[in-house]
Amino acid sequence: MATRTNRTGTAPRPPQDPDTPTKPSPDRTRTGAIPRGGARTRQPRLWTWLLLPGTLWMTGFLVASLLLVATLALGTTDPLGNPRFGLNFANLTALADPAYSTVLLRSLGYALITCLISLAVAYPVAYAIALRGGRFKNLLIAAIVVPFFANYLVRMYGWSVVLSDDGPLLKALRAIGLADGDTKILQTGVGVIAGLVYGFVVFMIIPLYAAMERMDTSLIEAGRDLYGGPLRTFLFVTVPATRQGAAAGCVLVFLPAMGDFVSAQLMGGPDQIMIGNLIQDKFFQGQNWPLGSALTMLLMAVLFLGMLGYLRRTRKDEAEAAR
């Protein structure tokens, strides 16, 4: 049967079923043209404008203040103790003094021990709330977070009363024979670490709770089905599945604990001062702002290295998860 042709010499197209979906034309597919694409082009501009206030704030205050401190670290002081900008490297070379390195290492040790103790305290708390809290999850989280809305200094004063020689903790320990009259908690490293843990443990609980909320609970059931006990399942299933939350919590605890000075001032003695106490002393009592700025930059360098390690670890975990 012959096929009719139109005037152009091509065969006419057969009638198309209206229910059959139509394919985009080749030229539209090739060029990727989207009708009315103004909405997609306007969206990046909107996010740009929304990011602008925060960017200006960080640039104008945080970056500018860091540059000011870095510049002041190269300055000097006049006979009256007023800071003067200059180009003097004596403050940087003074950081090699063993007294400063001892305080820095002590602060680093206190911060690391605080992270480990906070991790040991936060894991069972977050586990119990996330997996056993039921309908009381929000109430339990509120009971943990709301007390930390109080002023940090007020909470440290209250904690120093609890840990004092005549406080309720030592009285209870003496009553059961675990302490004697010479036992002290304040004016010791134990008291400083106890204050740091009390002050920042909530920053460990919240990330761990969020990580356990996102965790697939079938992994725990699978671990128990493979004859794993509760402790073994926790160590080899729960902990690896929530390591990102643990890493985030360690960063949130380590950074403020490293620069804290209130706990060492209220619950420590001369042998327990931290790098934050040295910086405070140089700025407010010693009237040596350039040296205080140099100590601040040293502290910022240590914190930057810790943050860099966390970011590298997070990037590695994301790359492993994407495989």
PDB file of N, CA, C and O in Angstrom, residues 159-232:
ATOM      1  N   TRP A 159      29.229  24.900  92.176  1.00  0.00           N
ATOM      2  CA  TRP A 159      29.991  23.657  92.142  1.00  0.00           C
ATOM      3  C   TRP A 159      31.168  23.715  93.117  1.00  0.00           C
ATOM      4  O   TRP A 159      31.532  22.701  93.714  1.00  0.00           O
ATOM      5  N   SER A 160      31.760  24.894  93.276  1.00  0.00           N
ATOM      6  CA  SER A 160      32.853  25.019  94.240  1.00  0.00           C
ATOM      7  C   SER A 160      32.362  24.813  95.668  1.00  0.00           C
ATOM      8  O   SER A 160      33.093  24.295  96.515  1.00  0.00           O
ATOM      9  N   VAL A 161      31.125  25.194  95.945  1.00  0.00           N
ATOM     10  CA  VAL A 161      30.551  24.944  97.277  1.00  0.00           C
ATOM     11  C   VAL A 161      30.349  23.452  97.485  1.00  0.00           C
ATOM     12  O   VAL A 161      30.624  22.911  98.567  1.00  0.00           O
ATOM     13  N   VAL A 162      29.887  22.749  96.457  1.00  0.00           N
ATOM     14  CA  VAL A 162      29.671  21.302  96.567  1.00  0.00           C
ATOM     15  C   VAL A 162      30.991  20.573  96.808  1.00  0.00           C
ATOM     16  O   VAL A 162      31.057  19.611  97.573  1.00  0.00           O
ATOM     17  N   LEU A 163      32.058  21.035  96.173  1.00  0.00           N
ATOM     18  CA  LEU A 163      33.354  20.360  96.272  1.00  0.00           C
ATOM     19  C   LEU A 163      34.238  20.893  97.387  1.00  0.00           C
ATOM     20  O   LEU A 163      35.376  20.431  97.540  1.00  0.00           O
ATOM     21  N   SER A 164      33.755  21.839  98.175  1.00  0.00           N
ATOM     22  CA  SER A 164      34.571  22.427  99.239  1.00  0.00           C
ATOM     23  C   SER A 164      34.856  21.402 100.330  1.00  0.00           C
ATOM     24  O   SER A 164      34.259  20.322 100.386  1.00  0.00           O
ATOM     25  N   ASP A 165      35.780  21.749 101.239  1.00  0.00           N
ATOM     26  CA  ASP A 165      36.170  20.810 102.301  1.00  0.00           C
ATOM     27  C   ASP A 165      35.005  20.477 103.218  1.00  0.00           C
ATOM     28  O   ASP A 165      34.954  19.373 103.780  1.00  0.00           O
ATOM     29  N   ASP A 166      34.086  21.416 103.396  1.00  0.00           N
ATOM     30  CA  ASP A 166      32.910  21.167 104.243  1.00  0.00           C
ATOM     31  C   ASP A 166      31.658  20.953 103.402  1.00  0.00           C
ATOM     32  O   ASP A 166      30.538  21.051 103.920  1.00  0.00           O
ATOM     33  N   GLY A 167      31.844  20.673 102.128  1.00  0.00           N
ATOM     34  CA  GLY A 167      30.705  20.490 101.239  1.00  0.00           C
ATOM     35  C   GLY A 167      30.051  19.132 101.401  1.00  0.00           C
ATOM     36  O   GLY A 167      30.581  18.223 102.062  1.00  0.00           O
ATOM     37  N   PRO A 168      28.900  18.950 100.799  1.00  0.00           N
ATOM     38  CA  PRO A 168      28.161  17.692 100.957  1.00  0.00           C
ATOM     39  C   PRO A 168      28.873  16.484 100.354  1.00  0.00           C
ATOM     40  O   PRO A 168      28.712  15.366 100.848  1.00  0.00           O
ATOM     41  N   LEU A 169      29.674  16.685  99.305  1.00  0.00           N
ATOM     42  CA  LEU A 169      30.334  15.540  98.675  1.00  0.00           C
ATOM     43  C   LEU A 169      31.376  14.924  99.598  1.00  0.00           C
ATOM     44  O   LEU A 169      31.379  13.701  99.827  1.00  0.00           O
ATOM     45  N   LEU A 170      32.270  15.739 100.137  1.00  0.00           N
ATOM     46  CA  LEU A 170      33.294  15.201 101.035  1.00  0.00           C
ATOM     47  C   LEU A 170      32.695  14.689 102.336  1.00  0.00           C
ATOM     48  O   LEU A 170      33.200  13.717 102.918  1.00  0.00           O
ATOM     49  N   LYS A 171      31.632  15.316 102.806  1.00  0.00           N
ATOM     50  CA  LYS A 171      30.972  14.802 104.013  1.00  0.00           C
ATOM     51  C   LYS A 171      30.421  13.404 103.778  1.00  0.00           C
ATOM     52  O   LYS A 171      30.550  12.516 104.632  1.00  0.00           O
ATOM     53  N   ALA A 172      29.813  13.191 102.595  1.00  0.00           N
ATOM     54  CA  ALA A 172      29.280  11.867 102.283  1.00  0.00           C
ATOM     55  C   ALA A 172      30.413  10.851 102.130  1.00  0.00           C
ATOM     56  O   ALA A 172      30.299   9.704 102.587  1.00  0.00           O
ATOM     57  N   LEU A 173      31.518  11.256 101.518  1.00  0.00           N
ATOM     58  CA  LEU A 173      32.648  10.334 101.355  1.00  0.00           C
ATOM     59  C   LEU A 173      33.286   9.998 102.697  1.00  0.00           C
ATOM     60  O   LEU A 173      33.706   8.854 102.930  1.00  0.00           O
ATOM     61  N   ARG A 174      33.366  10.968 103.611  1.00  0.00           N
ATOM     62  CA  ARG A 174      33.910  10.679 104.942  1.00  0.00           C
ATOM     63  C   ARG A 174      32.973   9.779 105.729  1.00  0.00           C
ATOM     64  O   ARG A 174      33.434   8.941 106.518  1.00  0.00           O
ATOM     65  N   ALA A 175      31.685   9.929 105.515  1.00  0.00           N
ATOM     66  CA  ALA A 175      30.715   9.120 106.259  1.00  0.00           C
ATOM     67  C   ALA A 175      30.804   7.649 105.894  1.00  0.00           C
ATOM     68  O   ALA A 175      30.583   6.775 106.738  1.00  0.00           O
ATOM     69  N   ILE A 176      31.160   7.344 104.659  1.00  0.00           N
ATOM     70  CA  ILE A 176      31.242   5.944 104.229  1.00  0.00           C
ATOM     71  C   ILE A 176      32.684   5.434 104.236  1.00  0.00           C
ATOM     72  O   ILE A 176      32.946   4.314 103.790  1.00  0.00           O
ATOM     73  N   GLY A 177      33.614   6.246 104.723  1.00  0.00           N
ATOM     74  CA  GLY A 177      34.990   5.812 104.873  1.00  0.00           C
ATOM     75  C   GLY A 177      35.854   5.913 103.644  1.00  0.00           C
ATOM     76  O   GLY A 177      36.952   5.339 103.616  1.00  0.00           O
ATOM     77  N   LEU A 178      35.410   6.630 102.594  1.00  0.00           N
ATOM     78  CA  LEU A 178      36.206   6.777 101.385  1.00  0.00           C
ATOM     79  C   LEU A 178      37.074   8.024 101.394  1.00  0.00           C
ATOM     80  O   LEU A 178      37.812   8.263 100.433  1.00  0.00           O
ATOM     81  N   ALA A 179      37.005   8.822 102.451  1.00  0.00           N
ATOM     82  CA  ALA A 179      37.822  10.026 102.566  1.00  0.00           C
ATOM     83  C   ALA A 179      38.080  10.292 104.035  1.00  0.00           C
ATOM     84  O   ALA A 179      37.332   9.850 104.914  1.00  0.00           O
ATOM     85  N   ASP A 180      39.170  10.994 104.297  1.00  0.00           N
ATOM     86  CA  ASP A 180      39.489  11.362 105.673  1.00  0.00           C
ATOM     87  C   ASP A 180      39.522  12.879 105.798  1.00  0.00           C
ATOM     88  O   ASP A 180      39.156  13.598 104.865  1.00  0.00           O
ATOM     89  N   GLY A 181      39.989  13.365 106.934  1.00  0.00           N
ATOM     90  CA  GLY A 181      39.993  14.800 107.165  1.00  0.00           C
ATOM     91  C   GLY A 181      40.961  15.570 106.297  1.00  0.00           C
ATOM     92  O   GLY A 181      40.814  16.790 106.132  1.00  0.00           O
ATOM     93  N   ASP A 182      41.968  14.893 105.754  1.00  0.00           N
ATOM     94  CA  ASP A 182      42.962  15.572 104.927  1.00  0.00           C
ATOM     95  C   ASP A 182      42.624  15.536 103.437  1.00  0.00           C
ATOM     96  O   ASP A 182      43.373  16.108 102.629  1.00  0.00           O
ATOM     97  N   THR A 183      41.568  14.872 103.079  1.00  0.00           N
ATOM     98  CA  THR A 183      41.199  14.771 101.664  1.00  0.00           C
ATOM     99  C   THR A 183      40.668  16.106 101.161  1.00  0.00           C
ATOM    100  O   THR A 183      39.820  16.737 101.798  1.00  0.00           O
ATOM    101  N   LYS A 184      41.181  16.542 100.027  1.00  0.00           N
ATOM    102  CA  LYS A 184      40.764  17.801  99.432  1.00  0.00           C
ATOM    103  C   LYS A 184      40.437  17.567  97.961  1.00  0.00           C
ATOM    104  O   LYS A 184      41.048  16.737  97.297  1.00  0.00           O
ATOM    105  N   ILE A 185      39.468  18.326  97.490  1.00  0.00           N
ATOM    106  CA  ILE A 185      39.135  18.323  96.059  1.00  0.00           C
ATOM    107  C   ILE A 185      39.445  19.682  95.456  1.00  0.00           C
ATOM    108  O   ILE A 185      40.046  19.758  94.379  1.00  0.00           O
ATOM    109  N   LEU A 186      39.060  20.732  96.163  1.00  0.00           N
ATOM    110  CA  LEU A 186      39.428  22.063  95.700  1.00  0.00           C
ATOM    111  C   LEU A 186      40.932  22.269  95.830  1.00  0.00           C
ATOM    112  O   LEU A 186      41.609  21.589  96.608  1.00  0.00           O
ATOM    113  N   GLN A 187      41.437  23.225  95.063  1.00  0.00           N
ATOM    114  CA  GLN A 187      42.864  23.530  95.024  1.00  0.00           C
ATOM    115  C   GLN A 187      43.692  22.357  94.514  1.00  0.00           C
ATOM    116  O   GLN A 187      44.881  22.246  94.825  1.00  0.00           O
ATOM    117  N   THR A 188      43.065  21.486  93.729  1.00  0.00           N
ATOM    118  CA  THR A 188      43.771  20.356  93.123  1.00  0.00           C
ATOM    119  C   THR A 188      43.358  20.255  91.650  1.00  0.00           C
ATOM    120  O   THR A 188      42.381  20.875  91.205  1.00  0.00           O
ATOM    121  N   GLY A 189      44.126  19.452  90.908  1.00  0.00           N
ATOM    122  CA  GLY A 189      43.767  19.227  89.514  1.00  0.00           C
ATOM    123  C   GLY A 189      42.446  18.500  89.361  1.00  0.00           C
ATOM    124  O   GLY A 189      41.716  18.709  88.378  1.00  0.00           O
ATOM    125  N   VAL A 190      42.114  17.646  90.325  1.00  0.00           N
ATOM    126  CA  VAL A 190      40.831  16.937  90.279  1.00  0.00           C
ATOM    127  C   VAL A 190      39.671  17.918  90.338  1.00  0.00           C
ATOM    128  O   VAL A 190      38.675  17.781  89.624  1.00  0.00           O
ATOM    129  N   GLY A 191      39.800  18.934  91.169  1.00  0.00           N
ATOM    130  CA  GLY A 191      38.741  19.934  91.261  1.00  0.00           C
ATOM    131  C   GLY A 191      38.588  20.725  89.972  1.00  0.00           C
ATOM    132  O   GLY A 191      37.463  21.020  89.543  1.00  0.00           O
ATOM    133  N   VAL A 192      39.707  21.071  89.330  1.00  0.00           N
ATOM    134  CA  VAL A 192      39.638  21.819  88.072  1.00  0.00           C
ATOM    135  C   VAL A 192      38.962  20.979  86.996  1.00  0.00           C
ATOM    136  O   VAL A 192      38.084  21.452  86.264  1.00  0.00           O
ATOM    137  N   ILE A 193      39.360  19.705  86.878  1.00  0.00           N
ATOM    138  CA  ILE A 193      38.762  18.832  85.867  1.00  0.00           C
ATOM    139  C   ILE A 193      37.287  18.594  86.166  1.00  0.00           C
ATOM    140  O   ILE A 193      36.459  18.554  85.247  1.00  0.00           O
ATOM    141  N   ALA A 194      36.939  18.467  87.453  1.00  0.00           N
ATOM    142  CA  ALA A 194      35.532  18.296  87.805  1.00  0.00           C
ATOM    143  C   ALA A 194      34.709  19.504  87.383  1.00  0.00           C
ATOM    144  O   ALA A 194      33.586  19.370  86.884  1.00  0.00           O
ATOM    145  N   GLY A 195      35.266  20.695  87.572  1.00  0.00           N
ATOM    146  CA  GLY A 195      34.564  21.895  87.134  1.00  0.00           C
ATOM    147  C   GLY A 195      34.422  21.972  85.626  1.00  0.00           C
ATOM    148  O   GLY A 195      33.371  22.363  85.103  1.00  0.00           O
ATOM    149  N   LEU A 196      35.467  21.582  84.892  1.00  0.00           N
ATOM    150  CA  LEU A 196      35.401  21.603  83.433  1.00  0.00           C
ATOM    151  C   LEU A 196      34.376  20.599  82.914  1.00  0.00           C
ATOM    152  O   LEU A 196      33.612  20.891  81.986  1.00  0.00           O
ATOM    153  N   VAL A 197      34.350  19.409  83.506  1.00  0.00           N
ATOM    154  CA  VAL A 197      33.377  18.400  83.071  1.00  0.00           C
ATOM    155  C   VAL A 197      31.959  18.878  83.351  1.00  0.00           C
ATOM    156  O   VAL A 197      31.068  18.760  82.501  1.00  0.00           O
ATOM    157  N   TYR A 198      31.746  19.411  84.532  1.00  0.00           N
ATOM    158  CA  TYR A 198      30.410  19.908  84.865  1.00  0.00           C
ATOM    159  C   TYR A 198      29.982  21.043  83.947  1.00  0.00           C
ATOM    160  O   TYR A 198      28.817  21.156  83.580  1.00  0.00           O
ATOM    161  N   GLY A 199      30.937  21.876  83.547  1.00  0.00           N
ATOM    162  CA  GLY A 199      30.582  23.030  82.735  1.00  0.00           C
ATOM    163  C   GLY A 199      30.289  22.704  81.284  1.00  0.00           C
ATOM    164  O   GLY A 199      29.498  23.404  80.648  1.00  0.00           O
ATOM    165  N   PHE A 200      30.919  21.642  80.735  1.00  0.00           N
ATOM    166  CA  PHE A 200      30.833  21.417  79.296  1.00  0.00           C
ATOM    167  C   PHE A 200      30.306  20.047  78.905  1.00  0.00           C
ATOM    168  O   PHE A 200      30.283  19.732  77.711  1.00  0.00           O
ATOM    169  N   VAL A 201      29.889  19.216  79.860  1.00  0.00           N
ATOM    170  CA  VAL A 201      29.435  17.872  79.497  1.00  0.00           C
ATOM    171  C   VAL A 201      28.171  17.903  78.638  1.00  0.00           C
ATOM    172  O   VAL A 201      27.935  17.005  77.828  1.00  0.00           O
ATOM    173  N   VAL A 202      27.373  18.963  78.788  1.00  0.00           N
ATOM    174  CA  VAL A 202      26.147  19.044  77.987  1.00  0.00           C
ATOM    175  C   VAL A 202      26.473  19.158  76.498  1.00  0.00           C
ATOM    176  O   VAL A 202      25.701  18.695  75.650  1.00  0.00           O
ATOM    177  N   PHE A 203      27.630  19.730  76.160  1.00  0.00           N
ATOM    178  CA  PHE A 203      28.021  19.837  74.756  1.00  0.00           C
ATOM    179  C   PHE A 203      28.432  18.496  74.167  1.00  0.00           C
ATOM    180  O   PHE A 203      28.580  18.380  72.954  1.00  0.00           O
ATOM    181  N   MET A 204      28.625  17.507  75.012  1.00  0.00           N
ATOM    182  CA  MET A 204      28.901  16.152  74.547  1.00  0.00           C
ATOM    183  C   MET A 204      27.611  15.333  74.450  1.00  0.00           C
ATOM    184  O   MET A 204      27.470  14.482  73.559  1.00  0.00           O
ATOM    185  N   ILE A 205      26.677  15.593  75.342  1.00  0.00           N
ATOM    186  CA  ILE A 205      25.447  14.810  75.357  1.00  0.00           C
ATOM    187  C   ILE A 205      24.592  15.090  74.127  1.00  0.00           C
ATOM    188  O   ILE A 205      24.066  14.162  73.491  1.00  0.00           O
ATOM    189  N   ILE A 206      24.453  16.350  73.756  1.00  0.00           N
ATOM    190  CA  ILE A 206      23.554  16.716  72.658  1.00  0.00           C
ATOM    191  C   ILE A 206      24.000  16.118  71.315  1.00  0.00           C
ATOM    192  O   ILE A 206      23.184  15.508  70.603  1.00  0.00           O
ATOM    193  N   PRO A 207      25.273  16.228  70.886  1.00  0.00           N
ATOM    194  CA  PRO A 207      25.653  15.597  69.613  1.00  0.00           C
ATOM    195  C   PRO A 207      25.513  14.079  69.636  1.00  0.00           C
ATOM    196  O   PRO A 207      25.105  13.476  68.634  1.00  0.00           O
ATOM    197  N   LEU A 208      25.827  13.445  70.765  1.00  0.00           N
ATOM    198  CA  LEU A 208      25.676  11.997  70.844  1.00  0.00           C
ATOM    199  C   LEU A 208      24.210  11.593  70.776  1.00  0.00           C
ATOM    200  O   LEU A 208      23.852  10.603  70.135  1.00  0.00           O
ATOM    201  N   TYR A 209      23.358  12.356  71.439  1.00  0.00           N
ATOM    202  CA  TYR A 209      21.922  12.075  71.368  1.00  0.00           C
ATOM    203  C   TYR A 209      21.410  12.203  69.934  1.00  0.00           C
ATOM    204  O   TYR A 209      20.640  11.359  69.459  1.00  0.00           O
ATOM    205  N   ALA A 210      21.836  13.248  69.240  1.00  0.00           N
ATOM    206  CA  ALA A 210      21.407  13.425  67.854  1.00  0.00           C
ATOM    207  C   ALA A 210      21.918  12.294  66.964  1.00  0.00           C
ATOM    208  O   ALA A 210      21.201  11.817  66.072  1.00  0.00           O
ATOM    209  N   ALA A 211      23.153  11.832  67.194  1.00  0.00           N
ATOM    210  CA  ALA A 211      23.691  10.732  66.395  1.00  0.00           C
ATOM    211  C   ALA A 211      22.945   9.433  66.660  1.00  0.00           C
ATOM    212  O   ALA A 211      22.679   8.656  65.726  1.00  0.00           O
ATOM    213  N   MET A 212      22.583   9.175  67.907  1.00  0.00           N
ATOM    214  CA  MET A 212      21.848   7.947  68.221  1.00  0.00           C
ATOM    215  C   MET A 212      20.411   8.010  67.737  1.00  0.00           C
ATOM    216  O   MET A 212      19.812   6.976  67.425  1.00  0.00           O
ATOM    217  N   GLU A 213      19.853   9.198  67.654  1.00  0.00           N
ATOM    218  CA  GLU A 213      18.506   9.334  67.097  1.00  0.00           C
ATOM    219  C   GLU A 213      18.489   8.967  65.620  1.00  0.00           C
ATOM    220  O   GLU A 213      17.503   8.403  65.134  1.00  0.00           O
ATOM    221  N   ARG A 214      19.570   9.286  64.896  1.00  0.00           N
ATOM    222  CA  ARG A 214      19.641   8.969  63.469  1.00  0.00           C
ATOM    223  C   ARG A 214      20.110   7.544  63.200  1.00  0.00           C
ATOM    224  O   ARG A 214      20.009   7.067  62.074  1.00  0.00           O
ATOM    225  N   MET A 215      20.634   6.859  64.212  1.00  0.00           N
ATOM    226  CA  MET A 215      21.188   5.530  64.014  1.00  0.00           C
ATOM    227  C   MET A 215      20.081   4.510  63.754  1.00  0.00           C
ATOM    228  O   MET A 215      18.996   4.574  64.340  1.00  0.00           O
ATOM    229  N   ASP A 216      20.361   3.567  62.874  1.00  0.00           N
ATOM    230  CA  ASP A 216      19.427   2.484  62.577  1.00  0.00           C
ATOM    231  C   ASP A 216      19.488   1.465  63.710  1.00  0.00           C
ATOM    232  O   ASP A 216      20.513   0.800  63.915  1.00  0.00           O
ATOM    233  N   THR A 217      18.395   1.343  64.470  1.00  0.00           N
ATOM    234  CA  THR A 217      18.392   0.447  65.627  1.00  0.00           C
ATOM    235  C   THR A 217      18.451  -1.021  65.232  1.00  0.00           C
ATOM    236  O   THR A 217      18.738  -1.870  66.077  1.00  0.00           O
ATOM    237  N   SER A 218      18.197  -1.321  63.956  1.00  0.00           N
ATOM    238  CA  SER A 218      18.303  -2.718  63.521  1.00  0.00           C
ATOM    239  C   SER A 218      19.742  -3.212  63.606  1.00  0.00           C
ATOM    240  O   SER A 218      19.987  -4.420  63.695  1.00  0.00           O
ATOM    241  N   LEU A 219      20.716  -2.287  63.587  1.00  0.00           N
ATOM    242  CA  LEU A 219      22.114  -2.689  63.742  1.00  0.00           C
ATOM    243  C   LEU A 219      22.351  -3.276  65.127  1.00  0.00           C
ATOM    244  O   LEU A 219      23.091  -4.254  65.282  1.00  0.00           O
ATOM    245  N   ILE A 220      21.732  -2.697  66.139  1.00  0.00           N
ATOM    246  CA  ILE A 220      21.880  -3.219  67.501  1.00  0.00           C
ATOM    247  C   ILE A 220      21.224  -4.583  67.608  1.00  0.00           C
ATOM    248  O   ILE A 220      21.774  -5.518  68.215  1.00  0.00           O
ATOM    249  N   GLU A 221      20.049  -4.728  67.005  1.00  0.00           N
ATOM    250  CA  GLU A 221      19.376  -6.026  67.031  1.00  0.00           C
ATOM    251  C   GLU A 221      20.192  -7.083  66.296  1.00  0.00           C
ATOM    252  O   GLU A 221      20.267  -8.234  66.731  1.00  0.00           O
ATOM    253  N   ALA A 222      20.824  -6.687  65.185  1.00  0.00           N
ATOM    254  CA  ALA A 222      21.662  -7.635  64.451  1.00  0.00           C
ATOM    255  C   ALA A 222      22.868  -8.050  65.283  1.00  0.00           C
ATOM    256  O   ALA A 222      23.278  -9.220  65.272  1.00  0.00           O
ATOM    257  N   GLY A 223      23.451  -7.110  66.015  1.00  0.00           N
ATOM    258  CA  GLY A 223      24.581  -7.447  66.875  1.00  0.00           C
ATOM    259  C   GLY A 223      24.185  -8.425  67.978  1.00  0.00           C
ATOM    260  O   GLY A 223      24.948  -9.341  68.313  1.00  0.00           O
ATOM    261  N   ARG A 224      23.006  -8.263  68.522  1.00  0.00           N
ATOM    262  CA  ARG A 224      22.550  -9.197  69.564  1.00  0.00           C
ATOM    263  C   ARG A 224      22.198 -10.551  68.970  1.00  0.00           C
ATOM    264  O   ARG A 224      22.400 -11.588  69.619  1.00  0.00           O
ATOM    265  N   ASP A 225      21.666 -10.558  67.750  1.00  0.00           N
ATOM    266  CA  ASP A 225      21.357 -11.834  67.099  1.00  0.00           C
ATOM    267  C   ASP A 225      22.617 -12.633  66.800  1.00  0.00           C
ATOM    268  O   ASP A 225      22.564 -13.867  66.684  1.00  0.00           O
ATOM    269  N   LEU A 226      23.743 -11.939  66.641  1.00  0.00           N
ATOM    270  CA  LEU A 226      25.022 -12.610  66.385  1.00  0.00           C
ATOM    271  C   LEU A 226      25.744 -12.943  67.682  1.00  0.00           C
ATOM    272  O   LEU A 226      26.964 -13.030  67.721  1.00  0.00           O
ATOM    273  N   TYR A 227      24.964 -13.130  68.736  1.00  0.00           N
ATOM    274  CA  TYR A 227      25.459 -13.566  70.043  1.00  0.00           C
ATOM    275  C   TYR A 227      26.436 -12.564  70.656  1.00  0.00           C
ATOM    276  O   TYR A 227      27.399 -12.957  71.335  1.00  0.00           O
ATOM    277  N   GLY A 228      26.175 -11.296  70.419  1.00  0.00           N
ATOM    278  CA  GLY A 228      26.978 -10.273  71.062  1.00  0.00           C
ATOM    279  C   GLY A 228      26.285  -9.796  72.333  1.00  0.00           C
ATOM    280  O   GLY A 228      25.095  -9.480  72.330  1.00  0.00           O
ATOM    281  N   GLY A 229      27.052  -9.725  73.434  1.00  0.00           N
ATOM    282  CA  GLY A 229      26.488  -9.251  74.681  1.00  0.00           C
ATOM    283  C   GLY A 229      26.209  -7.762  74.628  1.00  0.00           C
ATOM    284  O   GLY A 229      26.578  -7.078  73.665  1.00  0.00           O
ATOM    285  N   PRO A 230      25.561  -7.218  75.660  1.00  0.00           N
ATOM    286  CA  PRO A 230      25.250  -5.778  75.657  1.00  0.00           C
ATOM    287  C   PRO A 230      26.498  -4.901  75.545  1.00  0.00           C
ATOM    288  O   PRO A 230      26.519  -3.948  74.769  1.00  0.00           O
ATOM    289  N   LEU A 231      27.557  -5.230  76.303  1.00  0.00           N
ATOM    290  CA  LEU A 231      28.762  -4.425  76.248  1.00  0.00           C
ATOM    291  C   LEU A 231      29.463  -4.568  74.901  1.00  0.00           C
ATOM    292  O   LEU A 231      29.910  -3.572  74.309  1.00  0.00           O
ATOM    293  N   ARG A 232      29.551  -5.795  74.408  1.00  0.00           N
ATOM    294  CA  ARG A 232      30.220  -6.021  73.116  1.00  0.00           C
ATOM    295  C   ARG A 232      29.453  -5.348  71.982  1.00  0.00           C
ATOM    296  O   ARG A 232      30.049  -4.756  71.075  1.00  0.00           O
TER     297      ARG A 232
END
